[in-house]
XYZ file of C-alpha atoms in Angstrom:
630
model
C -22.472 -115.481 -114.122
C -21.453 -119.167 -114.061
C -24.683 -120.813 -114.640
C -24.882 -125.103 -112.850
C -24.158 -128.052 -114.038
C -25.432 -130.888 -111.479
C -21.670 -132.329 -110.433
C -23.422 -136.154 -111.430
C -23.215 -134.770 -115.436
C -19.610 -133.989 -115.082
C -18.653 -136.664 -113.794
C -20.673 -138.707 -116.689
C -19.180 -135.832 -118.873
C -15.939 -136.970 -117.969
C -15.992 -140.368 -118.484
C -17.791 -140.221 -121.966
C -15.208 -138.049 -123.718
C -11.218 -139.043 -124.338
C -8.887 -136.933 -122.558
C -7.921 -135.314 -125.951
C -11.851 -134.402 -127.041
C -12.990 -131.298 -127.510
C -15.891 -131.902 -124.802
C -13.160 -131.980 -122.271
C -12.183 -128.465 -122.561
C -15.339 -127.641 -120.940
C -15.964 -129.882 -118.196
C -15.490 -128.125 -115.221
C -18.111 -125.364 -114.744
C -20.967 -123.972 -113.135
C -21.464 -122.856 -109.651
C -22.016 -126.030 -107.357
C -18.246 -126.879 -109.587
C -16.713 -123.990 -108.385
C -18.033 -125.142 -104.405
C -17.006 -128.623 -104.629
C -13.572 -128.072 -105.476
C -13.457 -126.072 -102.184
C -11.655 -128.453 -98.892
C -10.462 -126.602 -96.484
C -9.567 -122.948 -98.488
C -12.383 -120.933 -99.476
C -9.084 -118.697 -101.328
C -9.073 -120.673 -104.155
C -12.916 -120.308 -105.163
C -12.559 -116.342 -105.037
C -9.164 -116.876 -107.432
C -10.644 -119.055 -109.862
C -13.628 -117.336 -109.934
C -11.664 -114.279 -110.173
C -9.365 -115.900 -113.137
C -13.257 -116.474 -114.830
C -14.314 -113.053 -114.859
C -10.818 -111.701 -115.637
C -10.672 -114.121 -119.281
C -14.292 -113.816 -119.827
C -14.083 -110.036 -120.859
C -16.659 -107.429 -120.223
C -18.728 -108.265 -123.288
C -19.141 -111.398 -122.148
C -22.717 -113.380 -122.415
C -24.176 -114.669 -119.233
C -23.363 -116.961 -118.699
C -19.696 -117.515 -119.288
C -18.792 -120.053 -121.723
C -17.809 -123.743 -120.382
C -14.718 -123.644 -122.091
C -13.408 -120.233 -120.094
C -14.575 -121.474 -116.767
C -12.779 -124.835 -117.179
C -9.568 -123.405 -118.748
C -9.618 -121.336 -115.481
C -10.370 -124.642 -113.033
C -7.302 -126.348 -114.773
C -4.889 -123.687 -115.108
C -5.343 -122.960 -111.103
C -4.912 -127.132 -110.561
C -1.143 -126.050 -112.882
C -0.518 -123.811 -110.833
C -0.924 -125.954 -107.360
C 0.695 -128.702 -108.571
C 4.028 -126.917 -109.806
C 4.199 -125.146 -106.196
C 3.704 -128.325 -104.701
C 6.158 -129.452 -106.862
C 8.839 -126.868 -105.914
C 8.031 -127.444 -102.162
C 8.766 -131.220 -102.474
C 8.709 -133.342 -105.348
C 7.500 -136.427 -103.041
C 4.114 -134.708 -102.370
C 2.978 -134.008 -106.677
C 3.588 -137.755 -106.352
C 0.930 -138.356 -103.832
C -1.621 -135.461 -105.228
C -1.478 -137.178 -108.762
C -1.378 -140.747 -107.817
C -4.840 -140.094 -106.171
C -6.027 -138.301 -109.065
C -4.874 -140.750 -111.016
C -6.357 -143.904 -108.917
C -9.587 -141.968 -108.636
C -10.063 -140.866 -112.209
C -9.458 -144.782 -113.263
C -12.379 -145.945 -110.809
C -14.609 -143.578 -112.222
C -14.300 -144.542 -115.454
C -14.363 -148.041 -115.028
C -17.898 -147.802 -113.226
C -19.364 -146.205 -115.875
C -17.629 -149.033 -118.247
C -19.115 -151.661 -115.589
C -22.708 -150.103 -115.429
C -22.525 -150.437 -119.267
C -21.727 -153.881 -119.355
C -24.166 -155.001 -117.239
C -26.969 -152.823 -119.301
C -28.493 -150.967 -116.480
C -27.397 -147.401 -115.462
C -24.848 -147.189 -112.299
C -24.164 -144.607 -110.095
C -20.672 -143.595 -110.887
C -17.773 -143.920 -108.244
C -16.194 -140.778 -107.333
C -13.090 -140.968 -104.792
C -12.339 -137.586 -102.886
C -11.326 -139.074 -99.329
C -9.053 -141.197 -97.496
C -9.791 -143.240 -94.137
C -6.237 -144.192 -92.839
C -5.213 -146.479 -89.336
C -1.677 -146.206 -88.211
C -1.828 -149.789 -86.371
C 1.958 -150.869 -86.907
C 5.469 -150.344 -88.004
C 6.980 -146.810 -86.683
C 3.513 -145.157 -85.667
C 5.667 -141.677 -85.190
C 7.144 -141.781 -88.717
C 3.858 -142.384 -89.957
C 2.386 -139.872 -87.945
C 5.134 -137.492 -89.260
C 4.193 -138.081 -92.645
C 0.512 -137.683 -92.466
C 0.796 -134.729 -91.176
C 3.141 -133.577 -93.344
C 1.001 -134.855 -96.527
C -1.551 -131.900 -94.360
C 0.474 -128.848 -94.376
C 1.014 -129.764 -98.009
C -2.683 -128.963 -98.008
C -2.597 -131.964 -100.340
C -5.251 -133.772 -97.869
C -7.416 -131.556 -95.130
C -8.027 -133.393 -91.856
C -11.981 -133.786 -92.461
C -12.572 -135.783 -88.404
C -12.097 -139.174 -87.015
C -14.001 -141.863 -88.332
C -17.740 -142.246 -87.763
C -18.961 -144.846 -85.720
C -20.257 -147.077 -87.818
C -17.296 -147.796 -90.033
C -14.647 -148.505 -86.392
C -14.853 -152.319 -86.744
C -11.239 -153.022 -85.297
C -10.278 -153.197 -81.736
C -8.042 -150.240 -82.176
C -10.132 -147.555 -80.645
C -7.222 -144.949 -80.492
C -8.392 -141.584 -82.166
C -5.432 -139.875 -82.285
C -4.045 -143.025 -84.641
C -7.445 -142.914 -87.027
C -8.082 -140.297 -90.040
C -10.612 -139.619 -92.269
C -8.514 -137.310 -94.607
C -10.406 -135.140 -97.869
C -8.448 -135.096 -100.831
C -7.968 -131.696 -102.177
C -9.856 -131.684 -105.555
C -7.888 -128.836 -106.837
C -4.759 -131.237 -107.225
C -6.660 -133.762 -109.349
C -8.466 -131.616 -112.681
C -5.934 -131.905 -115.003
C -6.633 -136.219 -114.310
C -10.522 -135.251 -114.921
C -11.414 -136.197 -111.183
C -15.380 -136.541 -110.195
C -15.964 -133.678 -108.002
C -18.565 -135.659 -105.445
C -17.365 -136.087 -101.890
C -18.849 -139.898 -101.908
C -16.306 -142.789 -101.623
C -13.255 -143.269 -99.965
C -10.289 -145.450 -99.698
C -8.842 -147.189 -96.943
C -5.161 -147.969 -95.951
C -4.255 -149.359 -92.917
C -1.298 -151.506 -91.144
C 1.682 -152.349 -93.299
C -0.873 -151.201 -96.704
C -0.616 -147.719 -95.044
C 3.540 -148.277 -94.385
C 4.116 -148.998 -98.227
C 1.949 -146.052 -99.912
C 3.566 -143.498 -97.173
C 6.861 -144.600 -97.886
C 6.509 -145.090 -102.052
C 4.107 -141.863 -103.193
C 5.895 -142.867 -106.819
C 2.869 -145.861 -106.387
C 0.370 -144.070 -104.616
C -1.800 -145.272 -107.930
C -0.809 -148.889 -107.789
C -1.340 -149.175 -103.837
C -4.927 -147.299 -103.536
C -6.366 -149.602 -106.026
C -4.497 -152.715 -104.816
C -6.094 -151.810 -101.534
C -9.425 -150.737 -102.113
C -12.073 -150.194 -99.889
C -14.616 -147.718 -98.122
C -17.278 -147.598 -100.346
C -20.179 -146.163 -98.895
C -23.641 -147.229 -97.001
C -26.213 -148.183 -99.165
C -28.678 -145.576 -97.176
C -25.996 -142.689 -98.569
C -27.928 -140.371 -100.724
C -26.891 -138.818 -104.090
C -25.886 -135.550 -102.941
C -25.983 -133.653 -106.440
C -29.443 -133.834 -106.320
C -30.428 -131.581 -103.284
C -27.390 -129.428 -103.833
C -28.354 -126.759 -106.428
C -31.655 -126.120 -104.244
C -29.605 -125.200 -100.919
C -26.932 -122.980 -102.656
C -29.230 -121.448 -105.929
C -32.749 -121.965 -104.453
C -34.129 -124.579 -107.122
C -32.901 -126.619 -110.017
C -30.314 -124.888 -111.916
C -30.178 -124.895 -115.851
C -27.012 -126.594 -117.607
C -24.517 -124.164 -118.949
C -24.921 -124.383 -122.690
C -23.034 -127.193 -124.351
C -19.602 -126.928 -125.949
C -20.130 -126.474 -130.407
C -24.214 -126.332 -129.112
C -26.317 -124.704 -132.434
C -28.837 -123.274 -129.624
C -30.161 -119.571 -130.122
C -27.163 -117.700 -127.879
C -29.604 -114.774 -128.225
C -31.318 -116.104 -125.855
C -29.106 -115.555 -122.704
C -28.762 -112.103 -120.878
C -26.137 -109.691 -122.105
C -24.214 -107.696 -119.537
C -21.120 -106.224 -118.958
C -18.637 -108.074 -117.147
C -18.860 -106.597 -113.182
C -16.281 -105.142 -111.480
C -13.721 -107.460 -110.451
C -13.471 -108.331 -106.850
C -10.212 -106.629 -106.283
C -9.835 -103.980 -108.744
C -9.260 -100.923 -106.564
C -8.161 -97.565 -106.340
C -4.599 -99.012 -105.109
C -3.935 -99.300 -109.306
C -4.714 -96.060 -110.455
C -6.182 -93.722 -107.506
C -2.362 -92.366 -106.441
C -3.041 -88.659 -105.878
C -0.874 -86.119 -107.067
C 0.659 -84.341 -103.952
C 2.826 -87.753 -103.819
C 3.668 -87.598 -107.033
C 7.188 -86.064 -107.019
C 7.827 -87.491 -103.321
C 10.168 -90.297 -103.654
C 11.762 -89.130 -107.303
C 12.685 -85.473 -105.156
C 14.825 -87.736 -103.085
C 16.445 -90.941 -104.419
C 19.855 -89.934 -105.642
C 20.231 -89.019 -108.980
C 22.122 -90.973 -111.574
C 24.993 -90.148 -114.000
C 26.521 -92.277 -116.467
C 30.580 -91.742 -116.906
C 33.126 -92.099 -119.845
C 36.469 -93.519 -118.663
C 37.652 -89.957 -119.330
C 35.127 -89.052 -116.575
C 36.774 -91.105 -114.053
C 39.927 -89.428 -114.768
C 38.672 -85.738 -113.318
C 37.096 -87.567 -110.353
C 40.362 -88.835 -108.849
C 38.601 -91.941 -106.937
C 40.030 -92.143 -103.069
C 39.713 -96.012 -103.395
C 38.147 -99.157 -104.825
C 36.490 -102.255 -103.717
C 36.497 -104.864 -106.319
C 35.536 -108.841 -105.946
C 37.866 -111.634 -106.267
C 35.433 -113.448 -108.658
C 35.298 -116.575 -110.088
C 33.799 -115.534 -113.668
C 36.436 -113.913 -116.330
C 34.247 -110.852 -116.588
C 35.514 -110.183 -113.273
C 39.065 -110.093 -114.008
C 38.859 -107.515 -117.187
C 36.820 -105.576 -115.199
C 39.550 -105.166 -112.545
C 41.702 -104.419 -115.137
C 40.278 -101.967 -117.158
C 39.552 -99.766 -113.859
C 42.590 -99.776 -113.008
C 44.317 -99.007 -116.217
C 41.849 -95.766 -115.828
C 41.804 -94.647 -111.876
C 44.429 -94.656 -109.748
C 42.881 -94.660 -106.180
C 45.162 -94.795 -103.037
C 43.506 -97.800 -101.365
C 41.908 -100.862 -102.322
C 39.450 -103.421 -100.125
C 39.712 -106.901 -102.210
C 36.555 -108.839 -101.199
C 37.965 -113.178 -100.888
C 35.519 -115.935 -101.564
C 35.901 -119.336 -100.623
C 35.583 -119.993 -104.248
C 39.301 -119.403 -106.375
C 38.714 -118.658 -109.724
C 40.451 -115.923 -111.280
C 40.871 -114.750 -107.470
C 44.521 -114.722 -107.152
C 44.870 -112.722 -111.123
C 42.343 -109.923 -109.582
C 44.258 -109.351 -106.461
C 47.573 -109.900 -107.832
C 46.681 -106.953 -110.491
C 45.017 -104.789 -107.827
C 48.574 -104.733 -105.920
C 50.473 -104.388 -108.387
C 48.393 -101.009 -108.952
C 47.570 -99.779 -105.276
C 49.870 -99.573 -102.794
C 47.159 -99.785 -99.904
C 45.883 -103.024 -100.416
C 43.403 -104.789 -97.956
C 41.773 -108.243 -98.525
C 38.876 -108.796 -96.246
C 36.766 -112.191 -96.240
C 33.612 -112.192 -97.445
C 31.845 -113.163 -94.335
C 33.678 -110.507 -92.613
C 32.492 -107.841 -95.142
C 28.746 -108.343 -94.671
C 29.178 -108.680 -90.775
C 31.273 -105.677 -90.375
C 31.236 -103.865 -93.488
C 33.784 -102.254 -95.420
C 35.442 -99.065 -94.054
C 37.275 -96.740 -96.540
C 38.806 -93.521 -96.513
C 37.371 -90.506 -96.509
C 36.661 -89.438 -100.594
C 35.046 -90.486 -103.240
C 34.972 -94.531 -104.036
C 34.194 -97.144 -106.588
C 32.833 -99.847 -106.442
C 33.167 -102.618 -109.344
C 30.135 -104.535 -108.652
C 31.218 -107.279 -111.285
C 33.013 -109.462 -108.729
C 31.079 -108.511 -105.839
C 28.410 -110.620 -104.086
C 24.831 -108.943 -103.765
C 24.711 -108.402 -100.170
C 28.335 -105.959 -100.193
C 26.899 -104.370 -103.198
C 23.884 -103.136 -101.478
C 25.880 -102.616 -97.556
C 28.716 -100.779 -99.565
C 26.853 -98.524 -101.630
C 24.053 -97.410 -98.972
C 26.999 -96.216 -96.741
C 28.801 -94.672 -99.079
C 25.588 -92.585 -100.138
C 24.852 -91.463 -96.640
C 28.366 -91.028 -95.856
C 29.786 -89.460 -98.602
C 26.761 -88.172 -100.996
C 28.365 -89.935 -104.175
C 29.549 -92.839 -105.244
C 30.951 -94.421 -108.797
C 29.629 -97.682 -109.663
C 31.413 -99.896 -112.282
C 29.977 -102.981 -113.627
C 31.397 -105.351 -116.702
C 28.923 -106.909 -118.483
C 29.075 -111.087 -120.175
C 28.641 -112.425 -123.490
C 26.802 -115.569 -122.360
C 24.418 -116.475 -119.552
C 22.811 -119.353 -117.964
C 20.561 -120.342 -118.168
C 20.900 -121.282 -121.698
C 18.807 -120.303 -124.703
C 18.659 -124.056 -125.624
C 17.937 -125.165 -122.251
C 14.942 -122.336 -122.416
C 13.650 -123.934 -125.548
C 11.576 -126.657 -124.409
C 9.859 -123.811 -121.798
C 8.721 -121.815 -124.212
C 7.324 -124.200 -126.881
C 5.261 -124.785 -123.924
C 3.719 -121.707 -123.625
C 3.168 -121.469 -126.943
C 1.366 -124.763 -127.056
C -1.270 -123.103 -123.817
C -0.120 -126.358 -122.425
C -0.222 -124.517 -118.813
C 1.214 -127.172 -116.272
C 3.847 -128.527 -119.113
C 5.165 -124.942 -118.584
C 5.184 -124.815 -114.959
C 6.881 -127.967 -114.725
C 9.601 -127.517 -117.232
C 10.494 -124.161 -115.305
C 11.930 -126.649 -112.939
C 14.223 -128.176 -114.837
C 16.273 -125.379 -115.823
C 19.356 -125.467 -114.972
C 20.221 -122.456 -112.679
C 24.124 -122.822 -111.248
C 22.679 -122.507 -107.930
C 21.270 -125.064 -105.624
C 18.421 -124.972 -102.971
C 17.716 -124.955 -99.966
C 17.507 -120.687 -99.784
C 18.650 -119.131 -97.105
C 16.341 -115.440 -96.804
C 19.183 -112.731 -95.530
C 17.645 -109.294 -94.028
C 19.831 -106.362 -95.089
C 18.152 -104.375 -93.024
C 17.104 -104.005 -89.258
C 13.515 -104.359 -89.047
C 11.229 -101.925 -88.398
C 7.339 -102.721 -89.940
C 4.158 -102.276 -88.741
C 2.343 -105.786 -88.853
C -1.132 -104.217 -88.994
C -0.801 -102.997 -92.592
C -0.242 -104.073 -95.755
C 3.081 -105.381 -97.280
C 4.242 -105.104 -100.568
C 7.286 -106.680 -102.006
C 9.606 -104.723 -105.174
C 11.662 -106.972 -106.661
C 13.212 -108.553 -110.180
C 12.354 -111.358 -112.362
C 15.225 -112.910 -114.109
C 15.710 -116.754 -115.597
C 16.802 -117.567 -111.945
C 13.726 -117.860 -111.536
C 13.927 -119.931 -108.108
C 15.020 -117.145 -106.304
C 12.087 -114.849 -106.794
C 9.807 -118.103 -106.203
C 10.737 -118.898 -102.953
C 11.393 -115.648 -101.889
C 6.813 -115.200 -102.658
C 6.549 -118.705 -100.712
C 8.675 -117.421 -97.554
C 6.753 -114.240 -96.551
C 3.204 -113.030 -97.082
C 3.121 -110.358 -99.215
C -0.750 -108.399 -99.992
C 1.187 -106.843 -103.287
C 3.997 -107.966 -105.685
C 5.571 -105.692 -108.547
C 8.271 -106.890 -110.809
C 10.328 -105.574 -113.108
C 10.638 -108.450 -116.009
C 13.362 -107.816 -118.488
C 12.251 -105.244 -122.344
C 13.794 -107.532 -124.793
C 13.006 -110.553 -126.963
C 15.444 -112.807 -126.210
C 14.598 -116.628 -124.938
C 16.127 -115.446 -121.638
C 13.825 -112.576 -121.401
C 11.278 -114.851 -121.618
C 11.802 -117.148 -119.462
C 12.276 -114.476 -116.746
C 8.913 -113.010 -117.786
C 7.465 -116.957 -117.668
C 8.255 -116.578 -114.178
C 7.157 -113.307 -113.228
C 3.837 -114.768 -114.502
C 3.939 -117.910 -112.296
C 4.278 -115.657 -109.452
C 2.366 -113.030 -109.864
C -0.922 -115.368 -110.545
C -1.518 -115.891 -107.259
C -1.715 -112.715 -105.989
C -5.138 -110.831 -106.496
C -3.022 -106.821 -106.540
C 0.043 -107.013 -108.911
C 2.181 -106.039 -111.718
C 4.984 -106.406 -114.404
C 6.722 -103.766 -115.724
C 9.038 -104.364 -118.849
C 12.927 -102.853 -117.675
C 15.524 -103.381 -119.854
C 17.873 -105.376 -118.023
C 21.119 -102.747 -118.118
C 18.933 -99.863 -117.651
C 19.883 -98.660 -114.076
C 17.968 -94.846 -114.245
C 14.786 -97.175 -115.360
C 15.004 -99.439 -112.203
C 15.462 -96.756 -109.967
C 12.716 -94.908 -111.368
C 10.753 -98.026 -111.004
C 11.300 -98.016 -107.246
C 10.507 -94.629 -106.608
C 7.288 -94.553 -108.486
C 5.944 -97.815 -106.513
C 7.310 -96.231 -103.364
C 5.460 -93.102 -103.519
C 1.805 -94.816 -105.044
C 1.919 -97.729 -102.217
C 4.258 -96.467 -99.419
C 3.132 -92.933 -99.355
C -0.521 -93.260 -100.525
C -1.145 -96.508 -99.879
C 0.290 -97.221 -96.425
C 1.797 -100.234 -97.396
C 4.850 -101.997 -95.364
C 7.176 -101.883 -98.708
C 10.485 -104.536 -98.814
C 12.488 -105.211 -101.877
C 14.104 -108.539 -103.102
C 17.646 -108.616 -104.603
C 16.022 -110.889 -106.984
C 17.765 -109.585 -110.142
C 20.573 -108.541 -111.947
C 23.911 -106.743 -110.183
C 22.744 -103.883 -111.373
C 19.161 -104.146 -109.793
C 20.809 -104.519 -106.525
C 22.616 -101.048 -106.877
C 19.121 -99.811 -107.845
C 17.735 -100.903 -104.497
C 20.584 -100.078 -102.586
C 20.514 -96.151 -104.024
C 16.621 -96.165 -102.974
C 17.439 -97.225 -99.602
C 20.018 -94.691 -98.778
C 17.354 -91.819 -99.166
C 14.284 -93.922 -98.443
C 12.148 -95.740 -95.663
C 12.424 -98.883 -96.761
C 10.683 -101.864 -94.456
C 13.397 -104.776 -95.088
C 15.628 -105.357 -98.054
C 15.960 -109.632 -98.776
C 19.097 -111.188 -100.433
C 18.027 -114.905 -101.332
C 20.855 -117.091 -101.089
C 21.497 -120.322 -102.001
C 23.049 -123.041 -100.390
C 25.889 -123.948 -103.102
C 26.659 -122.125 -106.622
C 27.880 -124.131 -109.805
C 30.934 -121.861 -111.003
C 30.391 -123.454 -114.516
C 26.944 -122.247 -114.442
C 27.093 -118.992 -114.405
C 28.485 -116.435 -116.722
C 31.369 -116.223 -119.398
C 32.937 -113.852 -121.669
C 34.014 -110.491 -121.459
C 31.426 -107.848 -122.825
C 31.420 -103.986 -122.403
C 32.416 -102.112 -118.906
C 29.705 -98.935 -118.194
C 30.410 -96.481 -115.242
C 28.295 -94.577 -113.380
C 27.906 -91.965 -110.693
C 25.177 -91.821 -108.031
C 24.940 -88.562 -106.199
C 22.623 -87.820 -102.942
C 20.196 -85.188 -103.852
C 21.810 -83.316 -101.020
C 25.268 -83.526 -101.850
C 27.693 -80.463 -102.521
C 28.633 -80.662 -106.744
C 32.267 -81.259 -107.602
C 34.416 -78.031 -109.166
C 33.624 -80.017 -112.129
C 30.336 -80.680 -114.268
C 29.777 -84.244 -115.593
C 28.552 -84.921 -119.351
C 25.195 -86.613 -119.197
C 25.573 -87.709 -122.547
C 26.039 -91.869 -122.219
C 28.833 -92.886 -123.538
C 29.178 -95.094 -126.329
C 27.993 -98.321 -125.312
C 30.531 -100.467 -127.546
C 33.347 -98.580 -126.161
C 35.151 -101.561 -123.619
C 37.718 -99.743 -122.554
């Protein structure tokens, strides 16, 4: 499928092309390529081979063309480097100043082998021999191992006889640490494991301390080349993994006969399985039969229901406070919980409006609400999820299902968002460009409103089975982060998302993201929601519920990863279904002038338990008009 390429003609590949050539879209490729780049996580070569046979098609020529296999090496070294980036910003400094350091020495060895008029074996650095001999050994020790869990270096052993020269004889304090390759193809490293630098005493105490001149330092401080005795590896290595020499995958704009090679059909992927389109039919109608059924409402609608009571936010955002108001102008309920944040904003106008239209008026502190939860009296009750923080949405409405078989949701949409569409911009000229890790990295600079650390909250009490699989519902939105760390924290065998229907830059983005995360998991999917569409995201919920939970035996959790009105979503699947652990990701600080402003239009809707008893009266299913605010 891949062909070989010995690693010794990438590597002069490499340094006889300019980064912008066309050559250098196929570098990387061949099968000894695809085992080199392997230190310490034989994962990636199954995705990136995986990511091959996905682009190459199933008409493809064997074998694949250079150009697909590298495109799939460097978009996989994108992808490494932004989640490095998002774990720490410090350790993409240390992964590309290597990269950087090592991809300079290689070409000036060719450029010195030139000069001198007689061909050179070319330097290729892919390893690290460090001594932690002064200064605050702990710190460094700290670091090191730090730099490990990164998975930026992989602890190869201690250093072989011959090269301990010093009187320090301490193992524990001596590393020889292999640079993982993956971090270093979009700077067109060699791919041999043959030299190595060397940083010791207060060299060492500088580069761990500055990884903004990881570059400057490794080359200031070089060393570690090897034995003159060390053999060119390249040459023995096609015979112990293919059995003999290997030919060269055909070159890049080559006018050879393509006729020539085998055609076949591209295989079967190694993880296309039943899972995506084996659900039998008896499970077909299993979940749908039993998450509540949905309703929207006109305001006359809420007239005939005579609501019991009303819990409503004391938000910060001035959607918050017309939505108060126009619910109130409409129902007159007989008691009221007011949910306080620490945060003011139109706070004091909400509750001030509430009591001046319910006589039973309760404020209860946010904290206090998802502790305790919020008891009500007995009747129906809405719930203006405008103002309300995720985690009360989903407690609030889950009880009220299983208490009371119905509940009325009101939510009050914005006119403008953030993200921004001009922040968005630069992302998406990005993508369009292909320019892969230019993408990734710009995700990170969107501004958000919130800040990180996350903080993962279980809604749930827990009650999974470790021994099988786990898959993980949630939302995409341009919040991106949330979703993101929410994939780093737990280990998930399956991710679905529902990425927003529309055009807009926001849309996007969010779908941008649901990429990013999705790509490195082997079993997953995006399905296109519109964002206001709550009978779609239930539906969504139900159907992956009864293919994976049902038929599949998977652990299944959601993420409150999306809109308000994804949250009610999950929280009306969990009151009918067995439902693993439900995640609210929260951040440790918000931006109030981040998030949303303007007033747009107020919906209303009614969520009834498949088992409830029907009201004397009959609702009209016809949605009402959408630009009716009222």
């Amino acid at each position: 499928m891949l062909g070989d390429v010995a690693l010794e003609d990438i590597a002069r590949t490499i340094v006889a092309t300019s980064k912008t050539a066309p050559g250098k879209k196929g570098v990387y490729r061949g099968i000894t390529a695809l085992a080199a780049v392997c230190v310490g996580d034989i994962g990636d070569v199954i995705s990136i081979y995986e990511m091959i046979l996905t682009s190459a098609g199933r008409a493809e020529l064997i074998p694949v063309d250079a150009r697909v296999q590298s495109a799939a090496f460097q978009e996989y070294c994108s992808r490494r480097l932004y989640h490095l980036n998002r774990r720490k910003g410090e350790l993409k400094d240390f992964a590309l100043g290597f990269a950087e350091a090592a991809h300079e020495l290689l070409v000036q060895s060719a450029a010195r082998g030139l000069s001198e008029g007689e061909p050179r074996r070319l330097r290729q650095y892919n390893s690290l021999y460090v001594r932690v001999t002064s200064g605050d050994e702990g710190a460094q020790l700290d670091r090191l191992r730090e730099l490990m869990d990164a998975g930026v270096f992989v602890l190869d052993a201690g250093p072989d006889a011959p090269r301990t020269k010093t009187r320090d004889s301490n193992p524990i304090a001596q590393f020889v640490l292999t640079y993982r390759k993956l971090f270093g193809l979009s700077n067109f490293v060699g791919l041999s494991q043959r030299d190595r630098f060397e940083l010791s005493g207060a060299a060492l105490e500088e580069w761990l301390a500055n990884p903004d001149r990881t570059r400057e330092i490794l080359l200031r401080d070089l060393g570690g080349l090897e034995s003159a005795e060390q053999l060119d590896e390249e040459a023995t290595t096609h015979q112990s993994l293919v059995g003999g020499p290997a030919p060269l995958a055909p070159a890049i704009g080559s006018s050879a006969d393509r006729h020539t090679a085998r055609p076949a059909p591209r295989p079967i992927t190694l993880w296309e399985s039943i899972d995506d389109n084996g659900a039998n039919d008896e499970f077909v109608d299993l979940a749908h039969e039993r998450v509540p059924v949905l309703r929207e409402l006109s305001a006359e609608d809420l007239v005939m229901l005579d609501a019991a009571s009303v819990i409503v936010g004391r938000g910060f955002e001035e959607r918050t406070l017309a939505s108060a108001q126009r619910l109130l102008s409409v129902v007159r309920p007989r008691q009221a919980v007011v949910i306080s944040y620490p945060l003011e904003g139109h706070g004091p106008a909400i509750e001030r409006a509430v009591r001046e239209a319910v006589t039973d008026c309760e404020v209860v502190d946010y904290n206090t609400a998802v502790a305790e939860g919020v008891s009500l009296p007995a009747g129906i009750a809405v719930v203006d999820v405008t103002g309300l923080a995720k985690p009360v949405i989903f407690d609030a409405i889950r009880r009220l299902l299983r208490r009371d078989g119905r509940v009325i949701v009101a939510h009050t949409a914005a006119e403008r968002h953030y993200p921004l569409n001009e922040d968005i911009g630069p992302v998406l000229e990005a993508h369009e460009r292909g320019d892969s890790y230019t993408l990734l990295t710009s995700l990170s600079g969107i501004l958000t409103g919130e800040a990180r650390p996350y903080t993962f909250d279980k809604l749930l009490s827990a009650d999974a089975d470790d021994g099988r699989r786990r898959l993980l519902c949630a939302a995409a939105s341009p919040k991106h982060e949330r979703l993101m760390s929410l994939i780093d924290e737990r280990d998930y065998d399956r991710v679905d998302i529902i990425v927003p229907a529309s055009d807009t830059p926001r849309a996007k983005l969010a779908r941008l993201a649901a990429e990013v995360a999705t790509k490195d998991f082997h079993s997953s999917s995006m399905v296109p929601v519109p964002s206001d569409d709550l009978a779609a995201m239930l539906g969504f919920i139900a159907e992956h519920y009864q293919r994976y939970y049902a038929h599949g035996n998977y652990e299944f959790e959601l993420g409150l990863t999306g809109s308000k009105l994804h949250a009610v979503a999950c929280a009306a699947a969990c009151s009918a279904l067995r439902v693993s652990q439900c995640w609210y990701v929260r951040p440790a600080d918000f931006d109030i002038e981040r998030f949303t402003h303007g007033v747009g239009v107020s919906r209303y809707f009614l969520l009834e338990a498949v088992n409830a008893v029907r009201p004397d009266w009959e609702v009209d299913v016809t949605p009402s008009d959408p630009r009716d605010t009222s």
